[in-house]
CSV table of C-alpha atoms in Angstrom, one decimal:
chain,number,residue,atom,x,y,z
A,1,MET,CA,-42.7,-62.9,-84.1
A,2,VAL,CA,-44.1,-63.4,-87.6
A,3,HIS,CA,-46.3,-60.5,-88.6
A,4,THR,CA,-49.4,-61.6,-90.6
A,5,HIS,CA,-51.6,-58.5,-90.3
A,6,ILE,CA,-50.2,-55.0,-90.1
A,7,VAL,CA,-52.1,-51.8,-89.7
A,8,LEU,CA,-50.6,-48.8,-91.4
A,9,ILE,CA,-51.7,-45.3,-90.3
A,10,SER,CA,-51.2,-42.1,-92.3
A,11,VAL,CA,-51.5,-38.4,-91.8
A,12,PRO,CA,-53.4,-36.4,-94.4
A,13,PHE,CA,-50.3,-35.1,-96.2
A,14,GLN,CA,-49.2,-36.3,-99.6
A,15,GLY,CA,-45.6,-37.1,-98.7
A,16,ALA,CA,-46.6,-39.4,-95.9
A,17,ILE,CA,-49.4,-41.0,-98.0
A,18,ASN,CA,-47.0,-41.9,-100.8
A,19,SER,CA,-44.6,-43.5,-98.2
A,20,ILE,CA,-47.4,-45.5,-96.6
A,21,ILE,CA,-48.7,-46.8,-99.9
A,22,GLN,CA,-45.1,-47.8,-101.0
A,23,PHE,CA,-44.6,-49.6,-97.7
A,24,ALA,CA,-47.9,-51.3,-98.1
A,25,LYS,CA,-46.8,-52.6,-101.4
A,26,ASN,CA,-43.6,-54.1,-99.9
A,27,LEU,CA,-45.6,-55.8,-97.2
A,28,LYS,CA,-48.0,-57.3,-99.7
A,29,ARG,CA,-45.2,-58.8,-101.6
A,30,MET,CA,-44.1,-60.5,-98.4
A,31,GLY,CA,-47.6,-62.0,-98.0
A,32,VAL,CA,-48.7,-59.8,-95.1
A,33,LYS,CA,-52.3,-58.7,-94.8
A,34,VAL,CA,-52.4,-54.9,-94.8
A,35,THR,CA,-55.0,-52.5,-93.4
A,36,ILE,CA,-54.6,-48.8,-94.0
A,37,LEU,CA,-56.3,-46.6,-91.4
A,38,SER,CA,-56.5,-42.9,-92.1
A,39,SER,CA,-58.7,-39.8,-91.9
A,40,VAL,CA,-61.3,-39.2,-94.6
A,41,SER,CA,-59.2,-36.4,-96.1
A,42,ALA,CA,-56.2,-38.7,-96.3
A,43,GLN,CA,-58.2,-41.5,-97.9
A,44,ASN,CA,-59.5,-39.0,-100.4
A,45,ARG,CA,-56.0,-38.2,-101.4
A,46,MET,CA,-55.2,-41.9,-101.7
A,47,ALA,CA,-58.1,-42.4,-104.0
A,48,LYS,CA,-56.7,-39.8,-106.4
A,49,ALA,CA,-53.6,-42.0,-106.6
A,50,SER,CA,-55.6,-45.1,-107.1
A,51,SER,CA,-53.7,-46.0,-110.3
A,52,THR,CA,-50.6,-46.8,-108.1
A,53,THR,CA,-52.5,-48.5,-105.3
A,54,PRO,CA,-52.2,-52.3,-105.3
A,55,ASP,CA,-55.1,-54.7,-105.0
A,56,GLY,CA,-55.7,-56.6,-101.8
A,57,LEU,CA,-55.4,-53.7,-99.4
A,58,THR,CA,-58.1,-52.9,-96.9
A,59,PHE,CA,-58.9,-49.3,-96.3
A,60,VAL,CA,-60.6,-48.0,-93.2
A,61,SER,CA,-61.3,-44.3,-92.6
A,62,PHE,CA,-62.5,-42.1,-89.8
A,63,SER,CA,-63.7,-38.5,-89.7
A,64,ASP,CA,-61.5,-36.1,-87.7
A,65,GLY,CA,-63.8,-33.2,-88.4
A,66,TYR,CA,-61.6,-32.0,-91.3
A,67,ASP,CA,-62.8,-34.1,-94.1
A,68,ASP,CA,-61.8,-31.5,-96.7
A,69,GLY,CA,-58.3,-31.3,-95.3
A,70,ILE,CA,-56.8,-28.8,-92.8
A,71,LYS,CA,-56.2,-25.3,-94.0
A,72,LEU,CA,-53.8,-22.6,-92.8
A,73,SER,CA,-56.7,-20.6,-91.4
A,74,ASP,CA,-58.0,-23.5,-89.3
A,75,ASN,CA,-57.3,-24.0,-85.6
A,76,HIS,CA,-54.3,-26.4,-85.8
A,77,GLU,CA,-54.5,-27.3,-82.1
A,78,HIS,CA,-58.1,-28.3,-82.5
A,79,PHE,CA,-57.2,-30.3,-85.5
A,80,ARG,CA,-54.6,-32.2,-83.6
A,81,SER,CA,-56.9,-32.7,-80.6
A,82,GLU,CA,-59.7,-34.1,-82.8
A,83,ASN,CA,-57.4,-36.2,-84.9
A,84,THR,CA,-56.0,-37.7,-81.7
A,85,ARG,CA,-59.3,-38.3,-80.0
A,86,ARG,CA,-61.1,-39.7,-83.1
A,87,GLY,CA,-58.1,-41.6,-84.5
A,88,SER,CA,-57.5,-43.3,-81.1
A,89,LYS,CA,-61.1,-44.4,-81.0
A,90,ALA,CA,-61.0,-45.7,-84.6
A,91,LEU,CA,-57.8,-47.7,-84.1
A,92,LEU,CA,-59.2,-49.2,-80.8
A,93,GLU,CA,-62.4,-50.3,-82.6
A,94,LEU,CA,-60.4,-51.7,-85.6
A,95,ILE,CA,-58.2,-53.8,-83.3
A,96,LYS,CA,-61.2,-55.1,-81.4
A,97,ALA,CA,-63.3,-55.8,-84.5
A,98,ASN,CA,-60.5,-57.8,-86.2
A,99,SER,CA,-59.9,-59.8,-83.0
A,100,GLU,CA,-63.6,-60.7,-82.7
A,101,GLU,CA,-63.6,-61.8,-86.4
A,102,GLY,CA,-60.5,-63.9,-86.0
A,103,PHE,CA,-58.2,-61.6,-88.0
A,104,LEU,CA,-55.7,-60.7,-85.3
A,105,ILE,CA,-53.6,-57.6,-85.9
A,106,THR,CA,-50.0,-58.3,-85.2
A,107,GLY,CA,-48.4,-54.9,-85.5
A,108,VAL,CA,-48.9,-51.2,-86.2
A,109,VAL,CA,-46.8,-48.9,-88.3
A,110,TYR,CA,-47.6,-45.2,-88.4
A,111,ALA,CA,-46.5,-41.9,-90.0
A,112,MET,CA,-44.8,-39.3,-87.8
A,113,LEU,CA,-47.0,-36.7,-86.1
A,114,LEU,CA,-49.2,-39.4,-84.7
A,115,PRO,CA,-47.9,-40.0,-81.1
A,116,TRP,CA,-51.3,-41.4,-80.0
A,117,VAL,CA,-50.9,-44.5,-82.0
A,118,THR,CA,-48.2,-45.9,-79.6
A,119,GLU,CA,-50.5,-45.5,-76.6
A,120,VAL,CA,-53.4,-47.4,-78.2
A,121,ALA,CA,-51.2,-50.2,-79.5
A,122,HIS,CA,-49.7,-50.5,-76.0
A,123,GLU,CA,-53.2,-51.1,-74.5
A,124,PHE,CA,-53.4,-54.3,-76.6
A,125,ASN,CA,-49.7,-55.3,-76.2
A,126,LEU,CA,-49.1,-54.7,-79.9
A,127,PRO,CA,-45.7,-53.8,-81.2
A,128,SER,CA,-45.7,-50.4,-83.0
A,129,ALA,CA,-43.1,-48.3,-84.8
A,130,PRO,CA,-43.0,-45.0,-86.8
A,131,LEU,CA,-42.3,-45.0,-90.5
A,132,TRP,CA,-39.4,-42.6,-90.8
A,133,VAL,CA,-38.7,-41.8,-94.5
A,134,GLN,CA,-36.4,-38.8,-94.3
A,135,PRO,CA,-32.6,-38.8,-94.1
A,136,ALA,CA,-31.0,-39.7,-90.7
A,137,THR,CA,-29.6,-36.1,-90.7
A,138,ILE,CA,-33.1,-34.7,-90.3
A,139,PHE,CA,-33.8,-37.0,-87.4
A,140,ALA,CA,-30.6,-35.8,-85.8
A,141,LEU,CA,-31.7,-32.2,-86.4
A,142,TYR,CA,-35.0,-32.8,-84.5
A,143,PHE,CA,-33.0,-34.4,-81.7
A,144,TYR,CA,-30.7,-31.4,-81.3
A,145,TYR,CA,-33.6,-29.0,-81.6
A,146,PHE,CA,-35.5,-30.6,-78.7
A,147,ASN,CA,-32.3,-31.1,-76.6
A,148,GLY,CA,-30.7,-27.8,-76.0
A,149,TYR,CA,-30.2,-26.4,-79.5
A,150,GLY,CA,-33.6,-25.0,-80.3
A,151,ASP,CA,-32.7,-21.4,-79.8
A,152,LEU,CA,-29.6,-21.7,-82.0
A,153,VAL,CA,-31.6,-23.3,-84.8
A,154,LYS,CA,-34.2,-20.5,-84.6
A,155,LYS,CA,-31.5,-18.0,-85.4
A,156,ILE,CA,-31.2,-19.3,-88.9
A,157,CYS,CA,-32.4,-16.6,-91.3
A,158,ASP,CA,-33.6,-17.2,-94.9
A,159,HIS,CA,-30.4,-15.9,-96.5
A,160,PRO,CA,-28.0,-18.5,-97.8
A,161,SER,CA,-25.1,-16.9,-96.0
A,162,CYS,CA,-26.8,-17.2,-92.6
A,163,ALA,CA,-25.6,-20.5,-91.1
A,164,ILE,CA,-25.2,-22.3,-87.8
A,165,GLU,CA,-23.2,-25.4,-86.7
A,166,LEU,CA,-24.4,-28.4,-84.8
A,167,PRO,CA,-22.3,-31.3,-83.4
A,168,GLU,CA,-21.4,-33.9,-86.1
A,169,LEU,CA,-23.6,-32.1,-88.7
A,170,GLY,CA,-21.4,-29.2,-89.6
A,171,LYS,CA,-22.6,-25.9,-91.1
A,172,LEU,CA,-26.3,-25.7,-91.9
A,173,THR,CA,-28.4,-23.0,-93.6
A,174,SER,CA,-32.2,-22.6,-93.8
A,175,ARG,CA,-32.2,-24.9,-96.9
A,176,ASP,CA,-31.0,-27.8,-94.7
A,177,VAL,CA,-33.5,-27.4,-91.9
A,178,PRO,CA,-37.1,-28.6,-91.9
A,179,ILE,CA,-39.6,-25.7,-92.2
A,180,PHE,CA,-41.2,-26.7,-88.9
A,181,MET,CA,-38.0,-25.3,-87.2
A,182,LEU,CA,-37.8,-22.0,-89.0
A,183,PRO,CA,-39.1,-18.7,-87.4
A,184,TYR,CA,-41.7,-18.2,-90.1
A,185,ASN,CA,-43.3,-21.6,-89.7
A,186,THR,CA,-47.1,-21.3,-89.5
A,187,PHE,CA,-47.8,-25.0,-88.8
A,188,SER,CA,-46.7,-24.9,-85.1
A,189,VAL,CA,-48.8,-28.0,-84.2
A,190,GLY,CA,-46.4,-30.0,-86.4
A,191,LEU,CA,-43.4,-29.2,-84.1
A,192,SER,CA,-45.3,-30.0,-80.9
A,193,ALA,CA,-46.5,-33.3,-82.3
A,194,LEU,CA,-43.0,-34.2,-83.3
A,195,LYS,CA,-41.7,-33.5,-79.9
A,196,GLU,CA,-44.4,-35.6,-78.3
A,197,GLN,CA,-43.6,-38.4,-80.8
A,198,LEU,CA,-39.8,-38.3,-80.1
A,199,ASP,CA,-40.5,-38.2,-76.3
A,200,ALA,CA,-42.7,-41.3,-76.7
A,201,LEU,CA,-39.9,-43.1,-78.6
A,202,ASP,CA,-37.4,-42.1,-76.0
A,203,THR,CA,-39.6,-43.6,-73.2
A,204,LYS,CA,-40.2,-46.7,-75.3
A,205,VAL,CA,-36.5,-47.3,-75.8
A,206,LYS,CA,-35.7,-46.7,-72.1
A,207,ASN,CA,-38.4,-49.2,-71.1
A,208,THR,CA,-37.3,-51.8,-73.6
A,209,SER,CA,-33.6,-51.5,-72.5
A,210,GLN,CA,-34.6,-52.4,-68.9
A,211,HIS,CA,-35.4,-55.9,-70.1
A,212,PHE,CA,-31.9,-56.6,-71.4
């Protein structure tokens, strides 16, 4: 399938935004129409980096109720719930509007922590995929964490001499592990969203393999 119009969806965190913008640039060079869908707070962050944003991109934003960005003191579960509810509605409306105007969307690429995207894309039989920008080792760490090694990873302390070992990954200290996994992580919603994301990917792979 030749993709002519891709929707990119970002979370309101600078690292993800930078990756989405860079990926958008690459798609534009290939002649693909790109629409970036994000929350108001994420779009505001993109605007601050406007000097590196290429022309020809279409930006669509939605309010998730946290237009000034999420803070540590906010209810993170409520943020996730509202981002899911309002983001799903925004993506659904975007797909429908483009279809009615004759600008069919052919695929969706999204940042991690957005498991709801796959469900909406599936409703329209659109292919979707996460944009993974970290080393493969980090992906493996998340896999192990959610598949029997979570308690072991949680034993890592902040001292460099405190280490654990995981299959094929060798010895690891707190410096090697994403902050989401550490005992003092305060953004617990991130870990639950990642688990939901990986579970959705696992289901997608299993369903796809049944056709081969």
